[in-house]
Coordinates of C-alpha atoms (C1' of nucleotides) in Angstrom, one line a residue:
Chain A
M10 CA 0.0 0.0 0.0
D11 CA 1.2 3.5 -0.8
F12 CA 0.8 5.4 2.4
K13 CA 1.6 8.7 0.8
Q14 CA -1.4 8.2 -1.4
Q15 CA -3.6 8.1 1.7
V16 CA -2.3 11.5 2.7
I17 CA -3.0 12.9 -0.7
A18 CA -6.5 11.3 -0.7
A19 CA -7.2 13.0 2.6
L20 CA -6.1 16.4 1.5
E21 CA -7.3 16.4 -2.0
P22 CA -11.0 17.2 -1.4
T23 CA -10.3 20.4 0.6
V24 CA -7.4 21.8 -1.4
S25 CA -8.2 20.6 -5.0
E26 CA -9.2 24.2 -5.9
F27 CA -5.6 25.3 -5.4
L28 CA -3.4 22.3 -5.8
S29 CA -3.6 19.3 -8.2
K30 CA -2.9 15.8 -7.1
E31 CA 0.4 16.0 -8.8
A32 CA 1.3 19.2 -7.0
L33 CA 0.4 17.6 -3.7
M34 CA 2.6 14.7 -4.5
N35 CA 5.5 17.0 -4.8
V36 CA 4.8 19.2 -1.9
I37 CA 4.2 16.5 0.8
E38 CA 7.3 15.8 2.7
V39 CA 8.7 13.6 5.4
P40 CA 9.4 15.4 8.7
K41 CA 12.9 15.3 10.0
S42 CA 11.8 13.7 13.2
S43 CA 9.1 11.0 13.5
D44 CA 7.9 12.8 16.7
L45 CA 6.5 15.4 14.4
G46 CA 4.6 12.8 12.2
D47 CA 5.1 10.5 9.3
Y48 CA 4.1 12.9 6.5
A49 CA 3.7 16.6 6.5
F50 CA 1.9 19.1 4.4
P51 CA 3.4 22.6 4.5
T52 CA 0.7 25.2 4.0
F53 CA 2.8 28.2 2.8
Q54 CA 1.8 27.8 -0.8
L55 CA -1.9 28.1 0.1
A56 CA -1.3 31.3 2.2
K57 CA -1.3 33.5 -0.9
S58 CA -4.5 32.3 -2.5
L59 CA -6.4 32.0 0.8
H60 CA -5.0 35.3 2.2
K61 CA -4.6 33.6 5.6
A62 CA -1.7 32.9 7.9
P63 CA -0.2 29.4 7.3
Q64 CA -0.7 28.5 10.9
Q65 CA -4.4 29.2 10.6
I66 CA -4.7 27.2 7.4
A67 CA -3.1 24.3 9.1
L68 CA -5.7 24.4 11.9
D69 CA -8.6 24.8 9.4
L70 CA -7.4 21.8 7.3
V71 CA -7.1 19.5 10.3
A72 CA -10.7 20.4 11.2
K73 CA -12.0 19.7 7.7
I74 CA -10.2 16.5 6.5
D75 CA -11.2 12.9 6.9
Q76 CA -8.8 11.5 9.5
T77 CA -10.2 7.9 9.7
A78 CA -7.2 6.4 7.9
F79 CA -4.7 7.8 10.3
E80 CA -3.7 7.4 13.9
K81 CA -4.0 11.2 14.2
V82 CA -3.6 14.4 12.2
V83 CA -2.4 17.5 13.9
A84 CA -1.4 21.1 13.1
T85 CA 2.0 22.1 14.2
G86 CA 2.7 25.6 13.3
P87 CA 2.3 26.0 9.5
Y88 CA 2.4 22.2 8.9
V89 CA -0.4 19.6 8.9
N90 CA 1.3 16.5 10.3
F91 CA -0.1 13.0 9.6
F92 CA 0.6 10.1 11.9
L93 CA 0.0 6.8 10.1
N94 CA -1.9 3.9 11.6
K95 CA 1.0 1.9 13.1
Q96 CA -0.8 -1.4 13.2
T97 CA -1.7 -1.5 9.5
F98 CA 1.7 -0.1 8.4
S99 CA 3.5 -2.6 10.6
E100 CA 1.6 -5.6 9.3
E101 CA 1.8 -4.6 5.7
T102 CA 5.5 -3.9 5.8
L103 CA 6.6 -7.0 7.6
K104 CA 4.4 -9.3 5.6
T105 CA 5.7 -7.8 2.3
I106 CA 9.3 -8.3 3.4
L107 CA 8.9 -11.8 4.9
K108 CA 7.1 -13.0 1.8
A109 CA 9.5 -11.6 -0.7
D110 CA 12.7 -12.4 1.3
Q111 CA 15.7 -11.5 -0.8
N112 CA 13.5 -10.4 -3.6
Y113 CA 12.2 -7.5 -1.4
G114 CA 12.9 -4.3 -3.3
D115 CA 13.1 -6.0 -6.7
Q116 CA 11.5 -3.9 -9.4
D117 CA 11.4 -4.3 -13.1
L118 CA 12.4 -0.9 -14.4
G119 CA 14.8 -2.2 -17.0
H120 CA 12.8 -4.9 -18.7
G121 CA 15.9 -7.0 -19.3
G122 CA 17.7 -4.3 -21.3
N123 CA 21.4 -4.8 -21.7
V124 CA 23.8 -2.4 -20.0
P125 CA 27.5 -3.0 -20.6
I126 CA 29.7 -1.6 -17.8
D127 CA 33.3 -0.6 -18.5
M128 CA 35.0 -1.1 -15.2
S129 CA 38.2 -2.0 -13.3
S130 CA 40.4 -2.1 -16.4
P131 CA 43.9 -2.6 -15.0
N132 CA 47.0 -2.5 -17.1
I133 CA 48.8 -5.8 -17.9
A134 CA 52.2 -6.2 -16.2
K135 CA 51.3 -3.6 -13.6
P136 CA 49.8 -4.2 -10.1
I137 CA 46.2 -3.4 -9.2
S138 CA 46.2 -0.3 -7.0
M139 CA 43.7 1.4 -4.8
G140 CA 42.7 3.5 -7.8
H141 CA 41.4 0.4 -9.6
L142 CA 39.5 -0.6 -6.5
R143 CA 37.2 2.3 -6.9
S144 CA 36.3 1.5 -10.5
T145 CA 35.9 -2.2 -9.6
V146 CA 33.7 -1.9 -6.6
I147 CA 31.6 1.0 -7.9
G148 CA 31.0 -0.9 -11.2
N149 CA 30.3 -4.1 -9.4
A150 CA 27.7 -2.4 -7.1
I151 CA 26.0 -0.7 -10.0
A152 CA 25.8 -4.0 -11.8
K153 CA 24.1 -5.5 -8.8
I154 CA 21.7 -2.6 -8.5
L155 CA 20.9 -2.9 -12.2
T156 CA 20.1 -6.6 -11.8
K157 CA 17.9 -5.8 -8.9
T158 CA 15.9 -3.3 -11.0
G159 CA 15.4 -5.5 -14.0
Y160 CA 18.4 -4.6 -16.2
H161 CA 20.9 -7.0 -17.6
P162 CA 24.4 -5.7 -16.8
I163 CA 27.5 -6.9 -18.7
K164 CA 30.7 -6.3 -16.8
I165 CA 33.5 -5.6 -19.1
N166 CA 37.1 -5.5 -17.9
H167 CA 38.7 -3.3 -20.6
L168 CA 42.2 -4.4 -19.9
G169 CA 45.2 -2.2 -20.8
D170 CA 46.8 -4.9 -22.8
W171 CA 48.2 -3.0 -25.8
G172 CA 50.5 -0.1 -26.5
T173 CA 54.2 0.8 -26.8
Q174 CA 54.9 -0.3 -23.2
F175 CA 54.8 -3.9 -24.5
G176 CA 57.7 -3.1 -26.7
K177 CA 59.6 -1.8 -23.7
L178 CA 58.6 -4.8 -21.7
I179 CA 59.8 -7.3 -24.3
V180 CA 63.1 -5.5 -24.6
A181 CA 63.5 -5.4 -20.8
Y182 CA 62.5 -9.1 -20.4
K183 CA 65.0 -10.2 -23.1
K184 CA 67.8 -8.3 -21.5
W185 CA 67.3 -8.8 -17.8
G186 CA 64.4 -11.2 -17.2
S187 CA 63.9 -14.9 -16.8
E188 CA 61.1 -17.2 -17.4
A189 CA 61.3 -18.6 -13.9
A190 CA 61.0 -15.2 -12.3
V191 CA 58.0 -14.3 -14.3
R192 CA 56.3 -17.6 -13.5
E193 CA 57.1 -17.1 -9.8
D194 CA 55.7 -13.6 -9.4
P195 CA 54.6 -12.2 -12.7
I196 CA 53.4 -8.7 -11.7
T197 CA 56.3 -7.9 -9.4
N198 CA 59.0 -9.0 -11.9
L199 CA 57.3 -7.6 -15.0
L200 CA 57.0 -4.3 -13.2
N201 CA 60.6 -4.4 -12.2
Y202 CA 61.7 -4.9 -15.8
Y203 CA 59.5 -2.0 -16.8
V204 CA 60.9 0.3 -14.1
R205 CA 64.5 -0.8 -14.9
F206 CA 63.8 0.0 -18.6
H207 CA 62.8 3.6 -17.7
K208 CA 65.9 4.0 -15.5
E209 CA 68.3 2.7 -18.2
D210 CA 66.9 4.5 -21.1
V211 CA 68.0 7.8 -19.7
A212 CA 71.6 6.9 -20.3
H213 CA 70.8 4.6 -23.3
P214 CA 68.2 6.2 -25.5
E215 CA 68.8 3.6 -28.1
L216 CA 66.6 1.3 -25.9
D217 CA 63.6 3.3 -27.0
D218 CA 64.3 2.5 -30.6
E219 CA 64.5 -1.2 -29.8
A220 CA 61.2 -1.0 -27.9
R221 CA 59.6 0.7 -30.8
A222 CA 60.9 -2.0 -33.1
W223 CA 59.5 -4.7 -30.9
F224 CA 56.1 -3.1 -30.7
K225 CA 56.0 -2.8 -34.4
K226 CA 56.8 -6.5 -34.6
L227 CA 54.0 -7.2 -32.2
E228 CA 51.6 -5.2 -34.3
D229 CA 52.7 -7.0 -37.5
G230 CA 52.0 -10.4 -35.9
D231 CA 55.6 -11.5 -35.3
Q232 CA 55.5 -14.9 -33.7
E233 CA 58.0 -14.3 -30.9
A234 CA 56.5 -11.0 -29.9
T235 CA 53.0 -12.3 -30.0
D236 CA 54.0 -15.3 -27.8
L237 CA 55.6 -13.1 -25.3
W238 CA 52.7 -10.7 -25.2
Q239 CA 50.2 -13.5 -24.9
W240 CA 52.3 -15.0 -22.0
F241 CA 52.6 -11.7 -20.1
R242 CA 48.9 -11.2 -20.5
S243 CA 47.9 -14.5 -19.2
E244 CA 50.3 -14.5 -16.3
S245 CA 49.0 -11.0 -15.3
L246 CA 45.4 -12.1 -15.6
K247 CA 46.1 -15.0 -13.2
E248 CA 47.3 -12.6 -10.7
F249 CA 44.4 -10.2 -11.2
Q250 CA 42.0 -13.1 -10.7
K251 CA 43.3 -13.7 -7.2
I252 CA 42.3 -10.2 -6.3
Y253 CA 39.0 -10.3 -8.0
Q254 CA 38.3 -13.5 -6.2
M255 CA 39.1 -11.8 -2.9
L256 CA 36.7 -9.0 -3.8
G257 CA 34.1 -11.4 -5.1
V258 CA 33.9 -9.7 -8.5
E259 CA 33.4 -11.6 -11.7
F260 CA 33.5 -10.3 -15.3
D261 CA 31.5 -11.2 -18.4
S262 CA 34.3 -10.0 -20.7
F263 CA 38.0 -9.3 -20.7
N264 CA 38.1 -7.7 -24.1
G265 CA 40.7 -5.0 -23.6
E266 CA 42.5 -2.7 -25.9
A267 CA 44.1 -5.4 -28.0
F268 CA 40.7 -6.8 -28.9
Y269 CA 39.9 -3.6 -30.8
N270 CA 43.0 -3.5 -32.9
D271 CA 41.4 -4.9 -36.0
K272 CA 38.3 -2.8 -35.5
M273 CA 39.8 0.7 -35.8
A274 CA 40.4 0.8 -39.5
E275 CA 36.6 0.8 -39.9
V276 CA 36.2 3.7 -37.5
I277 CA 38.7 5.7 -39.5
D278 CA 37.0 4.8 -42.8
L279 CA 33.6 5.8 -41.3
L280 CA 34.9 9.1 -40.2
K281 CA 36.5 9.7 -43.6
A282 CA 33.3 8.8 -45.3
K283 CA 31.4 11.3 -43.2
N284 CA 34.0 13.9 -43.9
L285 CA 34.7 14.4 -40.3
L286 CA 38.4 13.9 -40.3
H287 CA 40.7 16.9 -40.7
E288 CA 44.5 17.1 -40.8
S289 CA 46.0 19.4 -38.1
Q290 CA 49.6 19.6 -37.2
G291 CA 50.2 16.4 -38.9
A292 CA 47.6 14.5 -37.0
E293 CA 44.0 13.5 -37.9
I294 CA 41.4 15.1 -35.7
V295 CA 37.6 15.6 -35.5
D296 CA 36.7 19.2 -34.8
L297 CA 34.3 19.6 -31.9
E298 CA 34.2 23.3 -31.6
K299 CA 30.5 23.5 -31.8
Y300 CA 30.3 21.4 -28.7
G301 CA 32.7 23.7 -26.9
L302 CA 35.3 20.9 -26.7
N303 CA 38.9 20.5 -27.8
P304 CA 39.3 18.5 -31.0
A305 CA 39.4 14.7 -30.7
L306 CA 42.7 13.2 -31.8
I307 CA 42.0 10.2 -33.9
Q308 CA 45.4 9.4 -35.5
K309 CA 48.9 10.5 -34.5
S310 CA 51.2 12.1 -37.0
D311 CA 53.1 8.8 -37.3
G312 CA 49.8 7.1 -38.3
A313 CA 49.3 5.3 -35.0
T314 CA 45.9 5.3 -33.4
L315 CA 44.9 6.5 -30.0
Y316 CA 42.8 5.9 -26.9
M317 CA 39.9 7.8 -28.6
T318 CA 40.0 5.7 -31.7
R319 CA 40.0 2.5 -29.6
D320 CA 37.1 3.8 -27.5
L321 CA 35.1 4.7 -30.6
A322 CA 35.6 1.2 -31.9
A323 CA 34.6 -0.2 -28.5
A324 CA 31.5 1.9 -28.3
I325 CA 30.4 0.8 -31.8
Y326 CA 31.2 -2.8 -31.1
R327 CA 29.3 -2.8 -27.9
K328 CA 26.2 -1.3 -29.5
R329 CA 26.3 -3.9 -32.3
T330 CA 26.9 -6.8 -30.0
Y331 CA 24.7 -6.0 -27.1
H332 CA 22.1 -3.6 -28.5
F333 CA 22.5 -1.8 -25.2
V334 CA 19.9 0.5 -23.6
Q335 CA 22.7 2.2 -21.7
S336 CA 26.5 1.9 -21.9
L337 CA 28.3 2.8 -18.7
Y338 CA 32.0 3.7 -18.1
V339 CA 33.1 3.7 -14.5
V340 CA 36.3 5.7 -15.0
G341 CA 37.9 8.5 -12.9
N342 CA 36.7 12.0 -13.1
E343 CA 40.0 13.2 -14.6
Q344 CA 38.8 11.6 -17.8
S345 CA 35.5 13.4 -18.1
E346 CA 36.5 15.5 -21.0
H347 CA 37.5 12.4 -22.9
F348 CA 34.0 11.0 -22.6
Q349 CA 32.4 14.2 -23.6
Q350 CA 34.5 14.1 -26.7
L351 CA 33.7 10.4 -27.3
K352 CA 29.9 11.2 -27.2
A353 CA 30.3 14.2 -29.4
V354 CA 32.2 12.3 -32.0
L355 CA 29.6 9.6 -32.0
K356 CA 26.9 12.2 -32.4
E357 CA 28.8 13.7 -35.3
M358 CA 28.9 10.3 -36.9
G359 CA 25.1 10.3 -36.7
Y360 CA 24.7 7.8 -33.9
N361 CA 21.8 9.0 -31.8
W362 CA 22.5 6.3 -29.2
A363 CA 25.5 8.4 -28.1
D364 CA 23.1 9.8 -25.5
Q365 CA 22.9 6.3 -24.0
I366 CA 26.6 6.5 -23.1
V367 CA 27.1 7.5 -19.5
H368 CA 30.4 8.3 -17.9
I369 CA 30.2 7.5 -14.2
P370 CA 33.2 9.4 -12.7
F371 CA 34.7 9.1 -9.3
G372 CA 37.1 11.1 -7.2
L373 CA 40.8 10.7 -6.9
I374 CA 42.6 8.7 -4.2
T375 CA 45.6 10.5 -3.0
E376 CA 48.4 9.8 -0.5
N377 CA 49.5 12.7 1.7
G378 CA 47.5 14.9 -0.7
K379 CA 49.5 13.7 -3.8
K380 CA 48.2 11.9 -6.8
L381 CA 49.3 8.2 -7.0
S382 CA 51.6 7.4 -9.8
T383 CA 52.9 4.0 -10.8
R384 CA 55.8 5.5 -12.6
Q385 CA 57.0 7.6 -9.6
G386 CA 56.6 4.6 -7.3
R387 CA 53.7 6.1 -5.4
V388 CA 51.5 3.1 -5.5
I389 CA 49.2 1.5 -2.9
L390 CA 48.9 -2.1 -3.7
L391 CA 45.4 -3.3 -3.3
E392 CA 46.4 -6.8 -2.5
E393 CA 48.5 -5.5 0.5
V394 CA 45.6 -3.4 1.7
L395 CA 43.2 -6.4 1.5
N396 CA 45.7 -8.7 3.3
D397 CA 46.3 -6.1 6.0
A398 CA 42.5 -5.8 6.5
I399 CA 42.1 -9.5 6.7
R400 CA 44.9 -9.8 9.2
L401 CA 43.4 -7.1 11.4
A402 CA 40.0 -8.7 11.2
K403 CA 41.5 -12.0 12.3
A404 CA 43.1 -10.3 15.3
Q405 CA 39.8 -8.7 16.2
I406 CA 38.1 -12.0 16.1
K407 CA 40.7 -13.6 18.3
E408 CA 40.1 -10.9 20.9
K409 CA 36.4 -10.6 20.8
N410 CA 35.1 -14.0 19.8
P411 CA 37.8 -16.6 20.1
D412 CA 35.5 -19.6 19.9
L413 CA 34.1 -18.5 16.5
P414 CA 34.1 -21.3 13.9
N415 CA 35.4 -20.6 10.4
Q416 CA 37.6 -17.7 11.6
D417 CA 39.6 -17.4 8.4
K418 CA 36.5 -17.2 6.3
V419 CA 34.9 -14.6 8.5
A420 CA 38.1 -12.6 8.8
K421 CA 38.2 -12.4 5.0
E422 CA 34.5 -11.4 4.8
V423 CA 35.0 -8.7 7.4
G424 CA 38.3 -7.4 6.3
V425 CA 37.4 -7.2 2.6
G426 CA 34.0 -6.0 3.5
A427 CA 35.5 -3.1 5.5
V428 CA 37.7 -2.0 2.5
I429 CA 34.8 -2.2 0.0
F430 CA 32.3 -0.5 2.2
H431 CA 34.8 2.3 3.0
D432 CA 35.1 2.9 -0.7
L433 CA 31.4 2.9 -1.3
K434 CA 30.0 4.8 1.7
N435 CA 30.8 8.3 0.5
D436 CA 29.6 10.2 -2.6
R437 CA 31.7 8.7 -5.4
M438 CA 32.9 12.1 -6.5
D439 CA 34.6 12.8 -3.2
N440 CA 38.4 12.7 -3.3
F441 CA 39.9 10.9 -0.4
D442 CA 43.4 10.7 1.0
F443 CA 44.4 7.2 1.7
N444 CA 44.8 6.2 5.3
L445 CA 45.1 2.6 6.2
E446 CA 43.7 2.9 9.7
E447 CA 40.6 4.6 8.3
V448 CA 40.1 2.1 5.6
V449 CA 40.3 -1.0 7.9
R450 CA 38.4 0.5 10.8
F451 CA 35.7 -1.8 12.3
E452 CA 33.9 0.6 14.5
G453 CA 31.5 3.4 13.9
E454 CA 30.1 4.0 10.4
T455 CA 31.8 1.0 8.7
G456 CA 31.0 -2.2 6.9
P457 CA 31.8 -4.3 9.9
Y458 CA 29.3 -2.3 11.9
V459 CA 26.6 -3.3 9.5
Q460 CA 27.8 -6.8 9.4
Y461 CA 28.0 -7.0 13.2
T462 CA 24.4 -5.7 13.5
N463 CA 23.2 -8.4 11.2
A464 CA 25.2 -11.1 13.0
R465 CA 23.6 -10.1 16.3
A466 CA 20.2 -10.2 14.7
Q467 CA 20.9 -13.6 13.2
S468 CA 22.0 -14.8 16.6
I469 CA 18.7 -14.0 18.1
L470 CA 16.9 -15.8 15.3
R471 CA 19.1 -18.9 16.0
K472 CA 18.3 -18.8 19.7
S473 CA 14.6 -18.5 19.4
S474 CA 13.1 -21.9 19.3
L475 CA 9.9 -20.3 18.0
S476 CA 9.8 -19.2 14.5
Y477 CA 7.7 -16.3 13.4
T478 CA 4.6 -17.0 11.4
L479 CA 2.9 -14.8 8.8
D480 CA -0.6 -15.6 10.1
D481 CA -0.2 -14.3 13.6
A482 CA -0.4 -10.6 14.4
L483 CA 2.6 -8.7 13.2
A484 CA 1.5 -5.4 14.7
L485 CA 4.2 -3.5 16.5
T486 CA 3.1 -0.2 17.7
D487 CA 5.8 0.9 20.0
D488 CA 8.0 3.9 19.1
A489 CA 11.2 1.9 19.3
A490 CA 10.1 -0.4 16.5
W491 CA 8.4 2.4 14.5
D492 CA 11.6 4.0 13.1
I493 CA 12.9 0.7 12.0
L494 CA 9.6 -0.2 10.2
K495 CA 9.6 3.1 8.3
L496 CA 13.2 2.5 7.2
L497 CA 12.4 -1.0 6.1
A498 CA 9.4 0.3 4.0
D499 CA 11.8 2.9 2.4
Y500 CA 14.1 0.3 0.9
P501 CA 12.6 0.0 -2.6
E502 CA 12.7 3.8 -3.0
V503 CA 16.3 3.9 -1.8
I504 CA 17.3 1.4 -4.5
Q505 CA 15.5 3.5 -7.1
R506 CA 17.5 6.6 -6.0
A507 CA 20.8 4.7 -6.1
L508 CA 20.0 3.5 -9.6
K509 CA 19.0 7.0 -10.9
L510 CA 22.1 8.6 -9.5
Y511 CA 24.4 5.6 -10.2
E512 CA 25.4 6.0 -6.6
P513 CA 26.1 3.0 -4.4
S514 CA 26.7 5.2 -1.5
V515 CA 22.9 5.8 -1.3
I516 CA 22.6 2.1 -0.4
A517 CA 25.6 2.2 2.0
K518 CA 24.2 5.1 3.9
Y519 CA 20.8 3.5 4.1
S520 CA 22.3 0.3 5.5
L521 CA 24.1 2.4 8.2
R522 CA 20.9 4.1 9.2
L523 CA 19.0 0.9 9.4
A524 CA 21.8 -0.8 11.4
K525 CA 22.0 2.1 13.8
Q526 CA 18.3 2.1 14.3
F527 CA 18.3 -1.6 15.0
N528 CA 21.2 -1.4 17.4
K529 CA 19.3 1.2 19.3
Y530 CA 16.3 -1.1 19.5
Y531 CA 18.4 -4.1 20.4
A532 CA 20.0 -2.1 23.3
H533 CA 16.6 -1.1 24.8
T534 CA 14.2 -3.8 24.0
R535 CA 14.3 -7.5 25.1
I536 CA 13.3 -9.5 22.1
L537 CA 13.3 -13.1 23.3
V538 CA 10.5 -12.7 25.9
D539 CA 7.5 -15.0 25.7
D540 CA 4.7 -12.5 25.4
P541 CA 2.0 -11.9 22.8
Q542 CA 4.3 -9.6 20.8
L543 CA 7.1 -12.1 20.4
N544 CA 6.0 -13.2 17.0
A545 CA 5.9 -9.6 15.8
R546 CA 9.3 -8.8 17.3
L547 CA 10.9 -11.9 15.7
S548 CA 9.3 -10.9 12.4
L549 CA 10.9 -7.5 12.7
V550 CA 14.3 -8.9 13.5
K551 CA 14.0 -11.3 10.5
S552 CA 13.0 -8.4 8.2
V553 CA 16.0 -6.4 9.4
T554 CA 18.3 -9.3 8.5
I555 CA 16.7 -9.7 5.1
V556 CA 17.1 -6.0 4.2
L557 CA 20.6 -5.6 5.7
E558 CA 21.9 -8.7 3.9
N559 CA 20.3 -7.5 0.7
A560 CA 21.8 -4.1 1.0
L561 CA 25.2 -5.5 1.7
S562 CA 25.0 -7.9 -1.2
L563 CA 24.2 -5.0 -3.5
L564 CA 27.4 -3.4 -2.4
G565 CA 29.3 -6.7 -2.9
V566 CA 29.9 -7.1 0.8
A567 CA 29.4 -10.5 2.5
S568 CA 27.1 -11.0 5.5
P569 CA 28.7 -13.5 8.0
Q570 CA 26.1 -15.1 10.1
E571 CA 28.4 -15.0 13.2
M572 CA 31.4 -12.8 13.8
Chain B
rG26 C1' 44.3 31.2 -18.8
rU27 C1' 39.8 27.9 -20.0
rC28 C1' 36.8 23.9 -18.3
rA29 C1' 35.3 20.3 -14.5
rC30 C1' 34.8 18.8 -9.4
rA31 C1' 34.8 20.3 -4.4
rG32 C1' 34.6 23.9 0.2
rU33 C1' 29.4 22.1 6.4
rG34 C1' 32.2 21.4 14.3
rG35 C1' 39.6 19.5 15.6
rC36 C1' 39.4 15.3 11.6
rU37 C1' 36.2 12.4 7.8
rC38 C1' 31.6 13.2 6.0
rA39 C1' 25.4 13.2 5.8
rG40 C1' 21.7 16.7 4.5
rU41 C1' 16.0 13.4 -1.4
rU42 C1' 12.3 17.8 -5.1
rG43 C1' 14.4 24.9 -1.4
rG44 C1' 10.8 24.1 4.3
rA45 C1' 9.9 23.1 11.2
rU46 C1' 15.7 23.5 16.4
rA47 C1' 21.9 22.0 10.4
rG48 C1' 22.7 15.6 11.5
rA49 C1' 26.3 11.3 12.0
rG50 C1' 31.1 8.8 12.8
rC51 C1' 36.2 9.4 14.5
rA52 C1' 39.0 12.1 18.2
rA53 C1' 37.9 14.2 23.8
rC54 C1' 35.3 13.7 28.4
rG55 C1' 31.6 10.8 31.5
rG56 C1' 28.2 6.5 32.0
rU57 C1' 26.2 1.1 30.6
rC58 C1' 28.0 -6.1 30.3
rU59 C1' 24.8 -11.9 36.6
rU60 C1' 20.0 -11.2 31.2
rC61 C1' 19.4 -12.0 23.1
rU62 C1' 27.5 -11.0 20.6
rA63 C1' 30.1 -4.0 24.4
rA64 C1' 32.8 -4.6 16.6
rA65 C1' 27.3 -2.1 20.7
rC66 C1' 24.3 1.5 23.5
rC67 C1' 23.4 6.3 26.4
rG68 C1' 25.1 11.3 27.7
rU69 C1' 28.5 16.0 27.6
rA70 C1' 31.2 19.4 24.7
rG71 C1' 32.1 21.4 19.8
rG72 C1' 29.1 25.0 13.7
rU73 C1' 29.7 32.8 11.0
rC74 C1' 27.2 25.7 6.3
rG75 C1' 34.4 29.4 2.0
rU76 C1' 33.1 35.1 1.3
rG77 C1' 29.6 38.8 -0.6
rA78 C1' 25.2 40.0 -3.2
rG79 C1' 20.5 38.3 -5.4
rU80 C1' 15.7 35.3 -6.1
rU81 C1' 11.8 33.5 -2.4
rC82 C1' 6.8 33.6 2.6
rA83 C1' 11.4 30.3 3.3
rA84 C1' 18.4 29.1 1.0
rA85 C1' 23.6 24.6 3.4
rU86 C1' 20.3 23.6 -0.9
rC87 C1' 18.7 27.9 -6.7
rU88 C1' 21.4 32.5 -9.6
rC89 C1' 25.7 35.7 -10.1
rA90 C1' 30.6 37.4 -8.6
rC91 C1' 34.8 36.5 -5.9
rC92 C1' 38.4 33.4 -2.7
rU93 C1' 40.7 28.5 -1.8
rG94 C1' 41.9 23.3 -3.0
rU95 C1' 42.3 19.3 -6.6
rG96 C1' 42.1 17.6 -11.5
rA97 C1' 41.9 17.9 -17.0
rC98 C1' 43.4 20.9 -21.1
rA99 C1' 46.2 17.6 -29.0
rC100 C1' 49.7 13.2 -30.6
rC101 C1' 49.5 8.5 -22.7
rA102 C1' 45.3 5.8 -21.0

RNA sequence: GUCACAGUGGCUCAGUUGGAUAGAGCAACGGUCUUCUAAACCGUAGGUCGUGAGUUCAAAUCUCACCUGUGACACCA
């Protein structure tokens, strides 16, 4: 039942002269504190047409409207405040959640439409850093939110697996590397070769020529170059998979930059055919002045293609392959101009689906206020952070709950959960300075706080020999339960907002609010007491676990049953 | 210089479409485990919402200007 509609129905007869149903829909709000009521109608807008003080209007309305559907309706200053019938609301809400279980909040907004998501996208032969974490976990959460709302997400890991750096890597490997070392620890050693190359080429610039030559060989399909590239790529991917497994993230495609090599000639032909390509300073560009943008560089003066060309090919490929209804790119905010250009070029090419492309930017992670840079050695390795978090979680378990079974599994769920949740709880556009203590904190507004709340609730359910039934009364009318019930009823709307804004933090913040409210209830109310309300209280506890676990799962965070 | 993003208690951040006394968490101080997991709960203290003007019955929220920080600005991705 839509309780807001009840409020509108009650007001409509008396105010229809001045405000339409739709206007009422927009103007009715939720008071800040539930002491004031569950819905409120501010009377300011009527003051002009009625030539009366808002306070007086509120009093008049309360006297006129039909209050039977509500517990009470009162005028507080210029507001008409509606208090819902707690019994009906409680029964409806709990029944809906218990029946739907993990499907509570599902809604078919997408009708199965395909939505490719470009996410994570690390570079081969380089470690996964905290920067990649953001793209990975934001993309993963958005994918889950899309599934929940009836879309069909396709998670694409657009690997950085092509480019002149592979020429350098081959040169470095042949000069200083060994097969055994790469097999032993691929990322570390490949990165070492790469770093050494950059050190040595200062004194020996001829190394760069060698690297160029090797990359040319790779492009021309030379067997040795291709074999090495293939090997570096697969060894790197094996390493990446370890981290993705820790994070619980899976991909539908690993088609990276190399995949589009044979698809770029067509893009250039298309641009030429549409007369969009212009020569400028030796390079081929698409002019975007009418969009207020810098020109898009399509081809370098030496004939090589660029990031833009590859992304155009990828965008077109994805449209042809997936017939997407939206195409998302979870990529840092520093690249926002690139995506504006990408969309503009596609529009110039006559593709009206360019508007379905959405760049989902996120803020920068810095360390001591400075941008992280692989080349300058300022890297925070994600694997290390995750391992630190797991280790600390394990120590916490040893201290707080030493008899817990499956300690390693729980430590992993809590540690990794803390890292993921920390990344998702704030507005994704916020920059943040990396601070390990902050990331792996288990107290306060953190992932483990939500997990812990759920674990306590689960513990109660385990201890109760009685299980709740849907047939008995589910009415809870006490104030302590009321705030929880209202939050539970909000969940579907929260998911909608997260979807609309592509903002996982909306879910994370909601889970914190619900957990906080439940902890308050837990601290003040005995649940396992054999009285007539026991069934209703257990239903509430069960509903809280359903929603908390679902919210955490949308974020890609596990819900240990004990911790 | 141009564009983008941000500026809310000591620190990190909330604040749906403008609305009722600006909310949390950390840190500080004090209290609560013989009873469902104290990774919790309760309380105290702490704020010119960057600055100035404007729109409005009403502005942290909208508009403009300015200040500060970060990032991007043609042959990297």
